[in-house]
């Protein structure tokens, strides 16, 4: 046997699985046909956040006078896009080198080529090698879904329509851009590029952007985006894409926008093409149980390809769990406390269920809300439009969900994940001493509001 574990795909699911398996004493091979770090590092989370950092900073500099800073000529402010793109590329490049170093220092054998998978336990490489392994961890990720909109495929061939991947590799910005899909990718890209002077239109089929998110949160982002010049068309169905234009139905009315570029962001499909011979896929994804086992013995699937969550941090947690199982331990995934962060301006961070879901499922709950306009640190940061909402089970007092919108809330959500994992009650949270001044103390205030006894509201 050449390897104990072969991992297919070097994104946040695959490289974490490989390193964890090696740390547990396994002989491990990792196959990556493109760039280590996968979509997240190269064409997703990291480059987008790099662009959004510049967008946010530009907004702050435009408000410099609020902070007592004079001498900024707002009309002269502009973004040097090639320089920003170079920063993004340098940053992703250095993180990629970091992953490669980690893979090597953990003695994982890295194969920079396509793995051809015909039988479980056997891998052929595109360069003609044949390798045997005891277990396989599939981490092949996902690709942008292309909806069957007339003209779209031709527009993609002509380079008029692109996906998030090309949208994050642009060398020059278009004057205008239409984004099909007002989900996480669509909204983050719209915010980044509109700040850079691109005239952005979003076409979203549902009646609000960011559909699964708590409506109170998405309403704030909707207003902020419209204020910053993004044109949002909700309840809109794109009916045709043709070079230079998008036709759509908005509330039943036929409309047409002339555009320089279209970005397709209507969701992502698991990458299963290379896995078909293994017999693990169901036509759409690779179904797994809580131990991440597929229906084929000794073959595990983690991350976007298994169709559970499409989040890098879930992929990494699954990678770690699958590595343990592949090496004889028994661990099941728990998805009760998965944080969701959206890097809008300001940020959104959520965990657990929404108020709408609790109502729909008939779960009796109490809700506490604290507006950040009452919070000193948020006022100092000049970002007061957000709030923190906590849902607590009426019966047991445990936390069912937390929904936050505000400055840097993505850095705060993990604490609530700990609370949910540890099954802490709302009384436990109100006993915690939070730092002052901080945005996080609004969690304490929202918790006290659940009990009907807030101090500062
Ligand atoms: P998504 O599912 O978040 O949003 C797709 C949107 O497109 C939905 O709002 C949907 O209603 C809309 N839509 C679908 N078909 C349409 C059509 N024909 N016309 C108009 N609208 C249409 O998908 P995404 O934004 O492509 O993101 C893909 C995945 O990547 C998501 O699961 C997301 O969680 C993940 N992601 C996460 C982050 C983050 O964690 N910050 C960032 C980017 C992407």
PDB file of C-alpha atoms and ligand atoms in Angstrom, residues 49 147 149 180-186 188 203-206 211 236 238 265-268 310-311 341-343, ligand 1:
ATOM      1  CA  UNK A  49     -12.217  40.435   1.361  1.00  0.00           C
ATOM      2  CA  UNK A 147     -28.612  28.913 -15.194  1.00  0.00           C
ATOM      3  CA  UNK A 149     -30.972  31.742 -19.456  1.00  0.00           C
ATOM      4  CA  UNK A 180     -27.297  37.838 -11.769  1.00  0.00           C
ATOM      5  CA  UNK A 181     -28.038  36.675  -8.223  1.00  0.00           C
ATOM      6  CA  UNK A 182     -28.236  38.762  -5.058  1.00  0.00           C
ATOM      7  CA  UNK A 183     -26.816  36.090  -2.765  1.00  0.00           C
ATOM      8  CA  UNK A 184     -23.563  36.249  -0.833  1.00  0.00           C
ATOM      9  CA  UNK A 185     -21.252  36.363  -3.853  1.00  0.00           C
ATOM     10  CA  UNK A 186     -23.409  38.867  -5.737  1.00  0.00           C
ATOM     11  CA  UNK A 188     -20.029  41.132  -1.783  1.00  0.00           C
ATOM     12  CA  UNK A 203     -30.890  41.009 -10.499  1.00  0.00           C
ATOM     13  CA  UNK A 204     -32.322  38.819  -7.726  1.00  0.00           C
ATOM     14  CA  UNK A 205     -35.181  36.369  -8.312  1.00  0.00           C
ATOM     15  CA  UNK A 206     -36.472  36.449  -4.717  1.00  0.00           C
ATOM     16  CA  UNK A 211     -32.682  35.490   0.941  1.00  0.00           C
ATOM     17  CA  UNK A 236     -36.477  39.968 -11.089  1.00  0.00           C
ATOM     18  CA  UNK A 238     -33.308  37.605 -16.249  1.00  0.00           C
ATOM     19  CA  UNK A 265     -23.675  34.394  -9.132  1.00  0.00           C
ATOM     20  CA  UNK A 266     -26.724  32.148  -8.736  1.00  0.00           C
ATOM     21  CA  UNK A 267     -25.117  29.475  -6.568  1.00  0.00           C
ATOM     22  CA  UNK A 268     -22.514  26.754  -6.969  1.00  0.00           C
ATOM     23  CA  UNK A 310     -20.679  25.776   1.024  1.00  0.00           C
ATOM     24  CA  UNK A 311     -18.466  27.448   3.582  1.00  0.00           C
ATOM     25  CA  UNK A 341     -20.321  35.742   8.010  1.00  0.00           C
ATOM     26  CA  UNK A 342     -21.017  38.071   5.121  1.00  0.00           C
ATOM     27  CA  UNK A 343     -18.427  40.754   4.569  1.00  0.00           C
TER      28      UNK A 343
HETATM   29  P1  LIG B   1     -26.286  31.967  -3.064  1.00  0.00           P
HETATM   30  O1  LIG B   1     -27.081  30.731  -3.011  1.00  0.00           O
HETATM   31  O2  LIG B   1     -25.821  32.625  -1.819  1.00  0.00           O
HETATM   32  O3  LIG B   1     -27.113  33.099  -3.862  1.00  0.00           O
HETATM   33  C1  LIG B   1     -27.597  32.901  -5.159  1.00  0.00           C
HETATM   34  C2  LIG B   1     -28.747  33.890  -5.371  1.00  0.00           C
HETATM   35  O4  LIG B   1     -29.124  33.854  -6.723  1.00  0.00           O
HETATM   36  C3  LIG B   1     -29.967  33.562  -4.546  1.00  0.00           C
HETATM   37  O5  LIG B   1     -30.330  34.724  -3.841  1.00  0.00           O
HETATM   38  C4  LIG B   1     -31.002  33.176  -5.586  1.00  0.00           C
HETATM   39  O6  LIG B   1     -32.317  33.543  -5.228  1.00  0.00           O
HETATM   40  C5  LIG B   1     -30.535  33.935  -6.805  1.00  0.00           C
HETATM   41  N1  LIG B   1     -30.900  33.352  -8.086  1.00  0.00           N
HETATM   42  C6  LIG B   1     -30.837  32.050  -8.450  1.00  0.00           C
HETATM   43  N2  LIG B   1     -31.182  31.919  -9.763  1.00  0.00           N
HETATM   44  C7  LIG B   1     -31.435  33.176 -10.214  1.00  0.00           C
HETATM   45  C8  LIG B   1     -31.798  33.726 -11.486  1.00  0.00           C
HETATM   46  N3  LIG B   1     -31.926  32.942 -12.562  1.00  0.00           N
HETATM   47  N4  LIG B   1     -31.982  35.069 -11.585  1.00  0.00           N
HETATM   48  C9  LIG B   1     -31.804  35.874 -10.504  1.00  0.00           C
HETATM   49  N5  LIG B   1     -31.450  35.410  -9.283  1.00  0.00           N
HETATM   50  C10 LIG B   1     -31.257  34.084  -9.151  1.00  0.00           C
HETATM   51  O7  LIG B   1     -25.079  31.661  -4.054  1.00  0.00           O
HETATM   52  P2  LIG B   1     -23.758  32.482  -4.367  1.00  0.00           P
HETATM   53  O8  LIG B   1     -23.921  33.909  -3.980  1.00  0.00           O
HETATM   54  O9  LIG B   1     -23.445  32.144  -5.773  1.00  0.00           O
HETATM   55  O10 LIG B   1     -22.698  31.815  -3.402  1.00  0.00           O
HETATM   56  C11 LIG B   1     -22.379  30.431  -3.536  1.00  0.00           C
HETATM   57  C12 LIG B   1     -21.935  29.849  -2.217  1.00  0.00           C
HETATM   58  O11 LIG B   1     -20.703  30.408  -1.817  1.00  0.00           O
HETATM   59  C13 LIG B   1     -22.954  30.113  -1.123  1.00  0.00           C
HETATM   60  O12 LIG B   1     -23.353  28.905  -0.543  1.00  0.00           O
HETATM   61  C14 LIG B   1     -22.240  30.958  -0.152  1.00  0.00           C
HETATM   62  O13 LIG B   1     -22.530  30.603   1.192  1.00  0.00           O
HETATM   63  C15 LIG B   1     -20.764  30.740  -0.469  1.00  0.00           C
HETATM   64  N6  LIG B   1     -20.081  31.991  -0.201  1.00  0.00           N
HETATM   65  C16 LIG B   1     -19.878  32.357   1.093  1.00  0.00           C
HETATM   66  C17 LIG B   1     -19.309  33.572   1.377  1.00  0.00           C
HETATM   67  C18 LIG B   1     -19.120  33.967   2.800  1.00  0.00           C
HETATM   68  O14 LIG B   1     -19.196  33.098   3.661  1.00  0.00           O
HETATM   69  N7  LIG B   1     -18.902  35.244   3.108  1.00  0.00           N
HETATM   70  C19 LIG B   1     -18.961  34.437   0.357  1.00  0.00           C
HETATM   71  C20 LIG B   1     -19.196  34.050  -0.943  1.00  0.00           C
HETATM   72  C21 LIG B   1     -19.768  32.822  -1.203  1.00  0.00           C
END
